[in-house]
């Protein structure tokens, strides 16, 4: 029996270690297949020996029975709110108050980014996660234990990495969603005709407050931990010591934390973070300063509901109120209609905003937005500003409801809403708006990068009837260009030159430049790696496309549709005839990310041949062997794999599926070591 117990313990440790490497250290050590194999093995054991199933088991992260409502939890120590400093003057005042309030001359402040998410408290008894709750009103919160358990960066069992485990530990942190994950989540919501989230914080809050934790488990929630509640058995003399202890127990801590000793340093930190705010993966809405010494914190104590030893320096608002003057149906390069709100210009965080997207008709209806409405506008980073909500209290009665027109405002063709999606589309593939959009896309920096071919010139060329598709660009003559309004000798020559330069490109750039729906730069690369010629891609069957890692049914279908269109095929042929050539992407030594590694392939590969697989690993500096040994680094398992797979498992080697192998090659991301 002890043997079983030990085996289960070993599996749990392996899985927890893999999680820790992935989420805390950002250094994955095993493939997803291997992770799933371990998890499945553990599930099997727990099913056979249910008495060994514990609440801290990694198998418990998938969510459990939906709740009717959340119970409430009273926090042992209230989660206080912080005073806000709205400007540098108020930050200096805070510093002066601390200096005056402390008997000692010297003190330090720890500066941390203020994550824009949902504050939660996690409770551990003897190292095991037992419950978790929202901040609520600071005194009581909602018990969301089931949901928090699904977040893979929250340890279910504390690590004892050179640190003692407290008998009771309460850790506070902020649950958030990455900006990229948020966009993907909203895309999925839009595709499914569901309501989109206004911002990552709303998405995180909505996901955490799901009564069905199985839904929460599917949401890409993450956490940063930053503060301590009760802690029995371990004491800290500074806040920084506590922050350093957190990762040892297995909690993620934000990497941008700094120590400040003067008001100037505080301001510098504030300015630095505000400047990089848009570039971070997650939303922050300010900076928090805390007195570092715990004894000094205690000495300073509390005001009525806020600590005297901490303050939040707020950033400039990302939301403002303004009025919608007009709503315009904008036609994209795929014919999709996006309603755009033209606004009374307003400055948001230092940037003047005069347009905002309204996504689609469903969103307009849901938010009940009228022309003339006063609305809240939100801007964040490079994302197109969006309308968060209308303010119906400010209506005068002159507002007009908006419906997407049933005729294209550009070409007057029919606009139809596809039953399966939330989007309306102009049905005319020769619609000038679509042609202009597709040419602009083709010329853009991430695609063919044609210098000097901006929106104005594209419009001019299309409106004058000089070009009708992207291939026509390469057949333009200088003399023709010179006839255009305000086109001089020099700019005409420059355009001809940049068109010629753009002919030397890579296959991935051309693929993404074609504007096939759902294909961007990343998929362009995936397809380039897979096909290595445009002909092969054009002739690929739906099945062949669908099998490629990263290419789902939707993408496969849209590639298929694109190349079955005679017009598109002609355009591609014309492009190639114009002299477009592909550089094979050269592999530098730095790119040989598999240097010195040994691969063994076993079983039948389905999307590539053995030879292609061999070429792939050799291209990146690795070699293949025919038999599995201790020296083998990776074993790729195809269909009907036999004894070699078995042996690899016994030797505890890195095992991956064909899909994962291709993903590893495409992403150049290595699974460095085994557990
Ligand atoms: Zn049209």
XYZ file of C-alpha atoms and ligand atoms in Angstrom:
676
model
C 0.000 0.000 0.000
C 2.807 2.392 0.872
C 4.140 1.797 -2.603
C 0.895 3.118 -4.140
C 0.884 6.093 -1.822
C 4.450 6.917 -2.775
C 3.692 6.573 -6.461
C 0.760 8.986 -6.129
C 2.937 11.405 -4.184
C 5.647 11.221 -6.827
C 3.143 11.921 -9.613
C 1.721 14.899 -7.735
C 5.192 16.286 -7.201
C 6.081 15.858 -10.852
C 2.902 17.646 -11.958
C 3.307 20.420 -9.403
C 6.907 20.925 -10.426
C 5.888 21.145 -14.098
C 3.222 23.728 -13.185
C 5.712 25.702 -11.149
C 8.220 25.711 -14.026
C 5.545 26.768 -16.480
C 3.660 29.408 -14.530
C 6.109 30.785 -12.008
C 9.486 30.361 -13.676
C 8.202 30.711 -17.264
C 10.434 27.828 -18.232
C 8.367 24.789 -19.255
C 10.180 21.521 -18.722
C 7.784 18.985 -20.174
C 5.494 18.860 -23.175
C 1.723 19.071 -22.848
C 1.432 15.422 -23.849
C 3.757 14.400 -21.090
C 1.829 16.588 -18.672
C -1.436 14.987 -19.750
C 0.073 11.506 -19.439
C 1.126 12.243 -15.861
C -2.243 13.734 -15.015
C -4.109 10.808 -16.524
C -1.927 8.339 -14.665
C -2.672 10.167 -11.429
C -6.412 10.178 -12.194
C -6.294 6.418 -12.766
C -4.606 5.825 -9.421
C -7.061 8.103 -7.619
C -9.975 6.311 -9.206
C -8.652 2.915 -8.140
C -7.595 4.103 -4.677
C -10.080 6.874 -3.811
C -8.838 7.068 -0.233
C -5.692 8.729 -1.548
C -7.602 11.467 -3.375
C -6.931 14.805 -1.650
C -8.152 18.341 -2.238
C -4.652 19.521 -3.163
C -4.375 17.021 -6.013
C -3.652 18.636 -9.389
C -6.525 16.563 -10.783
C -8.875 18.890 -8.884
C -8.235 21.880 -11.141
C -10.871 21.072 -13.757
C -13.793 22.531 -11.826
C -16.553 20.812 -9.894
C -20.333 20.766 -9.479
C -21.958 24.171 -10.156
C -23.071 26.127 -7.087
C -26.501 27.728 -6.560
C -24.901 30.736 -4.931
C -21.640 31.677 -3.240
C -21.407 31.495 0.523
C -19.799 34.396 2.334
C -16.465 34.381 4.116
C -15.420 36.729 6.873
C -11.777 37.687 6.500
C -9.680 37.051 9.631
C -7.946 40.343 8.976
C -9.859 42.902 6.893
C -8.589 43.619 3.383
C -8.083 47.346 3.641
C -8.429 49.742 0.780
C -5.697 52.253 0.058
C -5.713 56.028 -0.104
C -5.146 57.376 -3.594
C -2.564 59.895 -4.691
C -3.821 61.608 -7.819
C -0.652 63.578 -8.619
C 3.016 64.006 -7.679
C 2.107 66.580 -5.037
C 0.045 63.994 -3.175
C 2.860 61.428 -3.451
C 5.249 63.955 -1.883
C 2.689 64.686 0.857
C 2.502 60.978 1.625
C 6.297 60.782 1.862
C 6.376 63.810 4.162
C 3.694 62.302 6.439
C 5.710 59.071 6.788
C 8.890 60.995 7.552
C 7.102 63.043 10.182
C 5.279 60.055 11.659
C 8.327 57.861 12.242
C 10.805 58.336 15.086
C 13.661 57.102 12.879
C 15.248 59.158 10.127
C 15.559 56.346 7.630
C 12.876 54.278 5.989
C 12.328 52.505 2.704
C 9.291 52.166 0.482
C 8.532 49.216 -1.736
C 6.982 50.251 -5.045
C 4.805 47.753 -6.926
C 2.639 48.011 -10.041
C -1.062 48.115 -9.184
C -2.579 45.264 -11.180
C -6.019 46.037 -12.585
C -7.772 42.815 -11.677
C -9.807 41.338 -8.850
C -8.397 41.169 -5.310
C -8.650 37.772 -3.635
C -7.469 36.045 -0.494
C -6.034 32.521 -0.450
C -5.971 30.499 2.767
C -3.538 27.624 3.430
C -3.654 25.301 6.406
C -0.468 23.321 6.964
C 0.540 24.089 3.409
C -2.711 22.962 1.751
C -5.020 25.389 -0.077
C -8.298 25.190 1.872
C -10.306 28.221 0.859
C -10.308 31.443 -1.068
C -12.527 34.471 -1.343
C -13.063 37.787 -3.079
C -12.176 40.991 -1.294
C -15.854 41.927 -1.108
C -16.322 44.943 1.163
C -13.023 44.180 2.870
C -14.699 42.556 5.880
C -16.591 39.755 4.169
C -16.206 38.385 0.659
C -17.610 35.596 -1.476
C -16.257 32.105 -1.050
C -14.889 31.270 -4.501
C -12.645 28.361 -3.474
C -13.824 26.098 -6.330
C -12.987 28.741 -8.908
C -9.618 29.704 -7.476
C -8.611 26.044 -7.437
C -8.823 26.006 -11.256
C -6.156 28.719 -11.653
C -2.999 26.855 -12.425
C -0.626 29.522 -11.110
C -2.185 29.221 -7.634
C -0.396 26.464 -5.701
C -2.775 23.889 -4.208
C 0.060 22.778 -1.968
C 2.844 25.054 -0.807
C 6.381 24.231 -1.819
C 8.938 23.949 0.957
C 11.817 25.284 -1.080
C 14.244 26.254 1.730
C 11.343 27.771 3.606
C 9.156 26.764 6.498
C 5.446 26.055 5.962
C 3.233 28.160 8.285
C 0.418 26.285 10.021
C -1.912 29.046 8.785
C -1.131 31.345 5.877
C -3.316 33.955 4.188
C -1.962 35.454 0.986
C -3.644 38.261 -0.914
C -3.243 38.847 -4.616
C -4.854 40.100 -7.784
C -6.424 37.743 -10.303
C -6.137 39.080 -13.855
C -6.287 38.153 -17.529
C -3.486 38.957 -19.972
C -4.327 41.484 -22.680
C -3.679 38.956 -25.469
C -5.773 36.280 -23.773
C -8.485 38.880 -23.256
C -8.599 39.693 -26.967
C -8.795 36.005 -27.828
C -11.557 35.515 -25.269
C -13.554 38.422 -26.720
C -13.019 37.133 -30.265
C -14.470 33.815 -29.149
C -17.379 35.618 -27.491
C -18.042 37.651 -30.668
C -17.851 34.547 -32.863
C -20.319 32.779 -30.610
C -22.648 35.778 -30.696
C -22.132 36.298 -26.963
C -21.616 39.505 -25.067
C -18.023 40.753 -25.024
C -16.222 41.972 -21.917
C -15.456 45.680 -21.671
C -11.900 45.147 -20.438
C -9.589 42.473 -18.988
C -10.648 43.320 -15.435
C -14.325 42.723 -16.213
C -13.390 39.487 -17.937
C -11.381 38.355 -14.907
C -14.147 39.331 -12.495
C -16.839 37.689 -14.601
C -14.790 34.498 -14.880
C -14.009 34.342 -11.164
C -17.607 34.890 -10.152
C -18.939 31.999 -12.256
C -21.140 29.655 -10.272
C -19.981 26.905 -12.609
C -16.277 26.417 -11.920
C -15.894 24.305 -15.061
C -16.364 27.536 -17.027
C -13.802 29.292 -14.836
C -11.359 26.460 -15.531
C -11.506 27.313 -19.245
C -10.721 30.995 -18.709
C -7.053 32.090 -18.883
C -6.887 33.496 -15.339
C -3.583 34.316 -13.671
C -2.524 35.799 -10.350
C 0.106 38.080 -8.826
C 0.428 37.911 -5.042
C 1.441 40.948 -3.018
C 0.229 41.020 0.539
C -0.009 39.047 3.731
C -2.975 38.335 5.976
C -2.528 35.977 8.904
C 0.684 34.007 9.073
C 1.262 31.589 11.949
C 4.718 30.178 12.468
C 6.770 32.382 10.157
C 7.520 36.065 10.726
C 8.944 38.718 8.445
C 10.734 41.899 9.391
C 10.136 43.580 6.029
C 7.556 43.531 3.265
C 10.355 42.725 0.806
C 11.300 39.616 2.791
C 7.692 38.485 2.501
C 7.669 39.148 -1.260
C 10.862 37.092 -1.569
C 9.276 34.228 0.373
C 6.223 34.058 -1.908
C 7.897 32.388 -4.920
C 9.563 29.872 -2.605
C 6.106 28.774 -1.519
C 5.067 28.737 -5.169
C 3.230 32.060 -5.615
C 3.792 34.338 -8.640
C 5.088 37.804 -7.755
C 5.251 40.728 -10.146
C 8.807 41.208 -11.442
C 8.705 45.033 -11.586
C 8.987 45.663 -7.850
C 11.578 48.241 -6.698
C 12.781 49.899 -3.509
C 12.465 53.708 -3.227
C 14.145 55.930 -0.645
C 13.280 59.450 -1.841
C 10.224 61.187 -3.321
C 12.226 61.590 -6.560
C 12.708 57.843 -6.811
C 8.967 57.364 -6.219
C 8.135 59.786 -9.021
C 10.651 58.171 -11.361
C 9.127 54.775 -10.716
C 5.645 56.152 -11.288
C 6.668 57.794 -14.576
C 8.579 54.755 -15.750
C 5.617 52.433 -15.182
C 3.148 54.823 -16.743
C 5.411 54.985 -19.815
C 5.658 51.207 -20.231
C 2.047 50.609 -19.201
C 0.801 49.953 -22.735
C 3.639 47.525 -23.440
C 2.977 45.257 -20.459
C 1.094 41.998 -20.995
C -1.415 42.942 -18.306
C -3.333 46.047 -17.301
C -2.069 48.191 -14.455
C -3.822 51.314 -13.245
C -1.253 52.760 -10.908
C 1.568 52.149 -8.469
C 1.409 51.073 -4.828
C 3.984 52.293 -2.308
C 4.316 50.469 1.011
C 6.633 51.171 3.947
C 9.049 48.254 3.874
C 9.691 47.677 7.587
C 6.863 45.745 9.258
C 7.610 47.353 12.642
C 7.417 50.800 11.044
C 4.114 49.778 9.404
C 2.787 48.807 12.834
C 4.039 52.023 14.366
C 2.271 54.129 11.748
C -0.922 52.087 12.073
C -4.296 52.735 10.481
C -6.619 55.626 9.852
C -10.283 54.659 9.966
C -10.249 52.233 7.023
C -6.923 52.749 5.294
C -3.342 52.097 6.401
C -1.122 55.117 6.997
C 1.889 53.236 5.597
C 0.688 52.650 2.039
C -0.742 54.638 -0.840
C -1.836 54.028 -4.425
C -0.490 56.462 -7.025
C -3.113 56.483 -9.756
C -2.327 56.734 -13.465
C -4.203 59.002 -15.854
C -7.644 57.652 -16.605
C -8.111 55.430 -19.656
C -11.815 56.248 -19.809
C -13.583 59.489 -20.631
C -17.087 60.657 -21.376
C -17.983 62.159 -24.737
C -20.775 62.282 -27.297
C -21.415 60.181 -30.409
C -21.917 62.578 -33.316
C -22.466 59.984 -36.024
C -22.203 56.246 -36.617
C -20.622 55.072 -39.851
C -20.677 51.601 -41.385
C -17.044 50.958 -42.258
C -16.308 48.211 -44.812
C -13.183 46.140 -44.183
C -11.058 44.237 -46.654
C -13.153 41.094 -46.222
C -16.389 43.009 -46.715
C -17.218 42.856 -43.012
C -19.164 45.857 -41.783
C -17.929 47.464 -38.574
C -20.002 50.290 -37.113
C -17.642 53.092 -36.084
C -18.722 55.882 -33.749
C -17.502 59.361 -34.680
C -17.042 61.210 -31.416
C -16.751 64.725 -30.180
C -12.917 64.621 -29.809
C -11.794 63.894 -26.266
C -8.366 63.505 -24.669
C -7.861 60.154 -22.944
C -4.562 59.657 -21.130
C -2.922 62.283 -23.331
C -4.206 60.941 -26.666
C -7.028 62.599 -28.614
C -9.729 60.112 -29.500
C -12.345 60.882 -32.152
C -13.409 57.397 -33.304
C -14.360 54.248 -31.438
C -15.438 50.822 -32.589
C -18.900 49.473 -31.835
C -17.983 45.936 -33.038
C -21.324 44.788 -34.505
C -25.095 45.262 -34.405
C -25.536 42.899 -31.459
C -23.160 44.977 -29.354
C -24.980 48.193 -30.310
C -28.323 46.647 -29.363
C -26.989 45.187 -26.140
C -25.462 48.483 -25.057
C -28.504 50.353 -26.400
C -26.359 52.937 -28.153
C -27.972 55.785 -30.114
C -26.532 58.465 -32.363
C -26.252 61.546 -30.140
C -25.745 59.548 -26.944
C -23.228 60.531 -24.294
C -20.995 57.498 -23.795
C -18.016 56.231 -21.815
C -15.028 55.673 -24.113
C -12.116 53.469 -23.186
C -8.638 53.453 -24.633
C -5.917 50.949 -23.789
C -2.606 50.703 -25.597
C -2.746 50.170 -29.318
C -6.227 48.699 -29.196
C -8.882 50.659 -31.107
C -10.829 52.748 -28.563
C -14.195 51.284 -27.711
C -17.533 52.418 -26.380
C -18.025 50.907 -22.923
C -21.585 52.063 -22.313
C -24.144 54.733 -22.984
C -25.283 57.177 -20.328
C -29.071 57.174 -20.869
C -29.544 59.722 -18.048
C -28.104 62.361 -20.342
C -30.547 61.786 -23.207
C -32.593 64.721 -24.483
C -34.969 62.781 -26.717
C -33.169 63.758 -29.929
C -31.067 60.601 -30.031
C -31.551 58.255 -32.967
C -31.369 54.457 -32.864
C -28.865 52.895 -35.261
C -29.218 49.946 -37.621
C -26.500 48.777 -40.008
C -27.790 49.735 -43.480
C -28.830 46.936 -45.847
C -26.914 48.557 -48.709
C -23.138 49.052 -48.754
C -22.401 52.781 -48.337
C -19.524 52.445 -50.836
C -20.853 50.272 -53.671
C -24.568 50.100 -52.876
C -24.528 46.268 -53.030
C -26.537 44.214 -50.600
C -25.303 43.915 -47.037
C -26.259 40.582 -45.486
C -25.809 39.134 -42.057
C -24.544 35.582 -42.146
C -26.769 33.431 -39.912
C -23.747 31.758 -38.344
C -21.873 34.884 -37.312
C -22.552 38.226 -35.747
C -21.113 40.169 -38.678
C -22.795 41.857 -41.626
C -20.933 41.744 -44.930
C -21.018 43.610 -48.241
C -21.656 40.867 -50.777
C -19.797 42.461 -53.668
C -16.259 41.039 -53.967
C -15.423 43.904 -56.330
C -16.496 46.495 -53.751
C -13.953 49.351 -53.940
C -13.829 49.473 -50.137
C -12.779 45.828 -50.064
C -10.257 46.326 -52.860
C -8.759 49.375 -51.149
C -8.635 47.584 -47.814
C -6.979 44.505 -49.261
C -4.341 46.556 -51.088
C -3.572 48.600 -47.974
C -3.217 45.382 -46.040
C -0.957 43.911 -48.740
C 1.354 46.936 -48.639
C 1.483 47.207 -44.849
C 4.639 46.836 -42.785
C 3.943 43.324 -41.558
C 3.087 42.105 -45.038
C 4.911 43.197 -48.211
C 6.209 46.365 -46.530
C 5.904 48.610 -49.599
C 7.435 51.900 -48.563
C 5.532 54.991 -49.684
C 2.274 53.242 -50.538
C -0.064 54.707 -47.954
C -3.827 54.924 -47.710
C -4.108 58.117 -49.779
C -2.173 56.745 -52.732
C -4.032 53.418 -52.624
C -7.366 55.267 -52.768
C -6.123 57.421 -55.618
C -4.904 54.415 -57.632
C -8.157 52.501 -57.154
C -10.408 55.501 -57.762
C -8.545 56.328 -60.991
C -9.042 52.737 -62.116
C -5.293 52.083 -62.349
C -5.376 49.024 -60.118
C -8.091 46.528 -59.241
C -6.136 44.033 -57.197
C -2.810 43.605 -55.434
C -1.078 42.084 -58.458
C -1.814 45.170 -60.589
C 0.617 47.082 -58.351
C 3.575 45.349 -59.944
C 2.460 46.252 -63.464
C 2.273 50.015 -62.837
C 4.444 52.182 -65.073
C 6.173 55.319 -63.977
C 4.503 57.269 -66.785
C 1.068 56.219 -65.564
C 1.936 57.273 -62.018
C 3.136 60.679 -63.212
C -0.358 61.432 -64.507
C -1.707 61.268 -60.950
C -2.504 64.427 -59.051
C 0.462 65.734 -57.078
C 2.764 62.907 -58.154
C 6.278 64.105 -58.902
C 9.115 62.434 -60.747
C 10.910 61.527 -57.535
C 7.959 59.990 -55.640
C 6.956 58.014 -58.712
C 10.453 56.565 -58.998
C 10.536 55.874 -55.251
C 7.304 53.912 -55.453
C 8.540 51.867 -58.419
C 11.746 51.183 -56.464
C 9.982 50.091 -53.301
C 7.658 47.862 -55.319
C 10.722 46.189 -56.812
C 12.364 45.817 -53.405
C 9.194 44.256 -52.005
C 9.339 41.503 -54.651
C 12.102 39.824 -52.669
C 10.104 38.558 -49.746
C 9.403 35.493 -47.679
C 6.609 33.033 -48.281
C 5.086 33.793 -44.887
C 4.875 37.502 -45.697
C 3.161 36.847 -49.017
C 0.729 34.413 -47.400
C -0.320 36.945 -44.789
C -0.347 39.740 -47.394
C -2.955 37.940 -49.483
C -5.523 38.738 -46.826
C -6.983 35.266 -46.515
C -9.569 35.580 -43.725
C -8.236 34.380 -40.343
C -4.603 34.208 -41.542
C -2.124 36.560 -39.932
C 1.630 36.692 -39.697
C 1.904 33.829 -37.233
C -0.123 31.407 -39.335
C 1.784 32.609 -42.378
C 4.941 31.338 -40.690
C 3.307 28.055 -39.729
C 2.197 27.537 -43.320
C 5.606 28.523 -44.683
C 7.312 25.971 -42.469
C 4.885 23.344 -43.556
C 4.611 23.899 -47.294
C 7.755 25.721 -48.354
C 6.088 26.651 -51.677
C 2.964 28.537 -52.647
C 1.929 25.877 -55.177
C 1.814 23.216 -52.482
C -0.311 25.458 -50.267
C -2.705 26.258 -53.109
C -3.224 22.584 -53.884
C -3.483 21.375 -50.274
C -6.695 19.569 -49.359
C -8.893 20.537 -46.424
C -7.711 17.413 -44.572
C -4.044 18.204 -45.130
C -4.563 21.738 -43.873
C -6.675 20.724 -40.919
C -3.979 18.341 -39.682
C -1.383 21.077 -39.273
C -0.837 22.137 -35.691
C -2.335 25.578 -35.159
C -4.589 25.311 -38.214
C -8.111 24.500 -37.159
C -11.160 23.761 -39.261
C -12.076 27.419 -39.691
C -8.619 28.363 -40.965
C -8.382 25.288 -43.208
C -11.761 26.136 -44.717
C -10.887 29.759 -45.313
C -7.622 28.807 -47.081
C -9.554 26.326 -49.172
C -12.231 28.892 -50.038
C -9.681 31.506 -50.919
C -7.780 29.346 -53.382
C -10.881 27.814 -54.945
C -11.817 31.303 -56.145
C -10.615 31.626 -59.743
C -10.052 35.362 -59.304
C -7.746 34.824 -56.355
C -5.790 32.126 -58.171
C -5.269 34.456 -61.114
C -4.080 37.215 -58.804
C -1.537 34.868 -57.208
C -0.282 33.693 -60.616
C 0.038 37.307 -61.759
C 2.002 38.103 -58.609
C 4.433 35.268 -59.211
C 4.767 36.231 -62.876
C 5.647 39.757 -61.818
C 8.795 38.273 -60.298
C 8.040 37.756 -56.631
C 10.677 35.478 -55.155
C 11.111 33.954 -51.732
C 14.162 34.052 -49.581
C 14.496 30.809 -47.707
C 14.796 32.011 -44.157
C 18.434 31.516 -43.256
C 19.232 29.752 -40.047
C 21.863 31.474 -37.970
C 23.704 29.668 -35.226
C 21.572 31.493 -32.667
C 18.481 29.977 -34.254
C 19.796 26.471 -33.869
C 17.778 26.083 -30.754
C 17.975 22.286 -30.784
C 21.765 22.260 -30.932
C 23.264 18.944 -29.796
C 19.922 17.312 -29.029
C 19.013 13.806 -30.142
C 15.570 12.836 -31.425
C 13.994 9.461 -31.926
C 10.846 9.156 -34.028
C 8.624 6.149 -33.547
C 5.285 5.111 -34.997
C 3.653 6.562 -38.110
C 3.764 10.310 -38.621
C 0.663 11.630 -40.355
C 1.218 15.264 -41.347
C 4.867 14.992 -42.387
C 7.149 12.223 -43.600
C 10.025 10.803 -41.542
C 12.439 12.478 -43.919
C 10.798 15.878 -43.487
C 10.920 15.434 -39.728
C 14.594 14.554 -39.943
C 15.304 17.637 -42.056
C 13.453 19.806 -39.556
C 15.519 18.706 -36.568
C 18.776 18.886 -38.510
C 17.943 22.380 -39.709
C 17.941 23.499 -36.079
C 21.099 21.698 -35.057
C 19.814 18.388 -33.689
C 20.262 14.835 -34.955
C 18.071 11.766 -35.121
C 18.827 8.289 -33.848
C 17.096 5.021 -34.562
C 16.990 3.588 -31.068
C 16.014 4.944 -27.664
C 18.675 5.240 -25.004
C 19.401 7.293 -21.920
C 21.151 9.775 -24.203
C 18.004 10.426 -26.239
C 16.605 13.895 -25.506
C 13.238 13.664 -27.232
C 11.019 10.841 -28.368
C 8.309 11.822 -30.853
C 5.469 9.360 -30.894
C 3.382 8.843 -34.009
C 0.470 6.488 -34.514
C 0.807 2.850 -33.434
C 4.075 3.472 -31.641
C 5.422 0.299 -30.093
C 8.283 -0.785 -27.884
C 10.335 2.383 -28.302
C 7.577 4.457 -26.737
C 7.384 1.967 -23.901
C 11.119 2.139 -23.358
C 11.065 5.950 -23.444
C 8.423 5.953 -20.739
C 10.503 3.607 -18.578
C 13.585 5.806 -19.009
C 11.414 8.864 -18.186
C 12.537 10.652 -21.339
C 10.823 13.672 -22.868
C 7.914 12.338 -24.873
C 5.880 14.382 -27.302
C 3.250 13.917 -29.966
C 3.752 14.764 -33.621
C 1.612 17.871 -33.155
C 3.732 19.059 -30.262
C 6.910 18.363 -32.161
C 5.726 20.584 -35.003
C 4.604 23.176 -32.519
C 8.049 23.122 -30.931
C 9.688 23.588 -34.334
C 7.309 26.373 -35.339
C 7.470 28.236 -32.067
C 11.185 27.539 -31.554
C 10.322 26.948 -27.935
C 12.168 24.222 -26.192
C 11.110 21.944 -23.400
C 14.424 22.108 -21.647
C 14.639 19.269 -19.171
C 12.645 16.444 -17.814
C 11.113 16.575 -14.359
Zn -19.532 47.376 -50.916
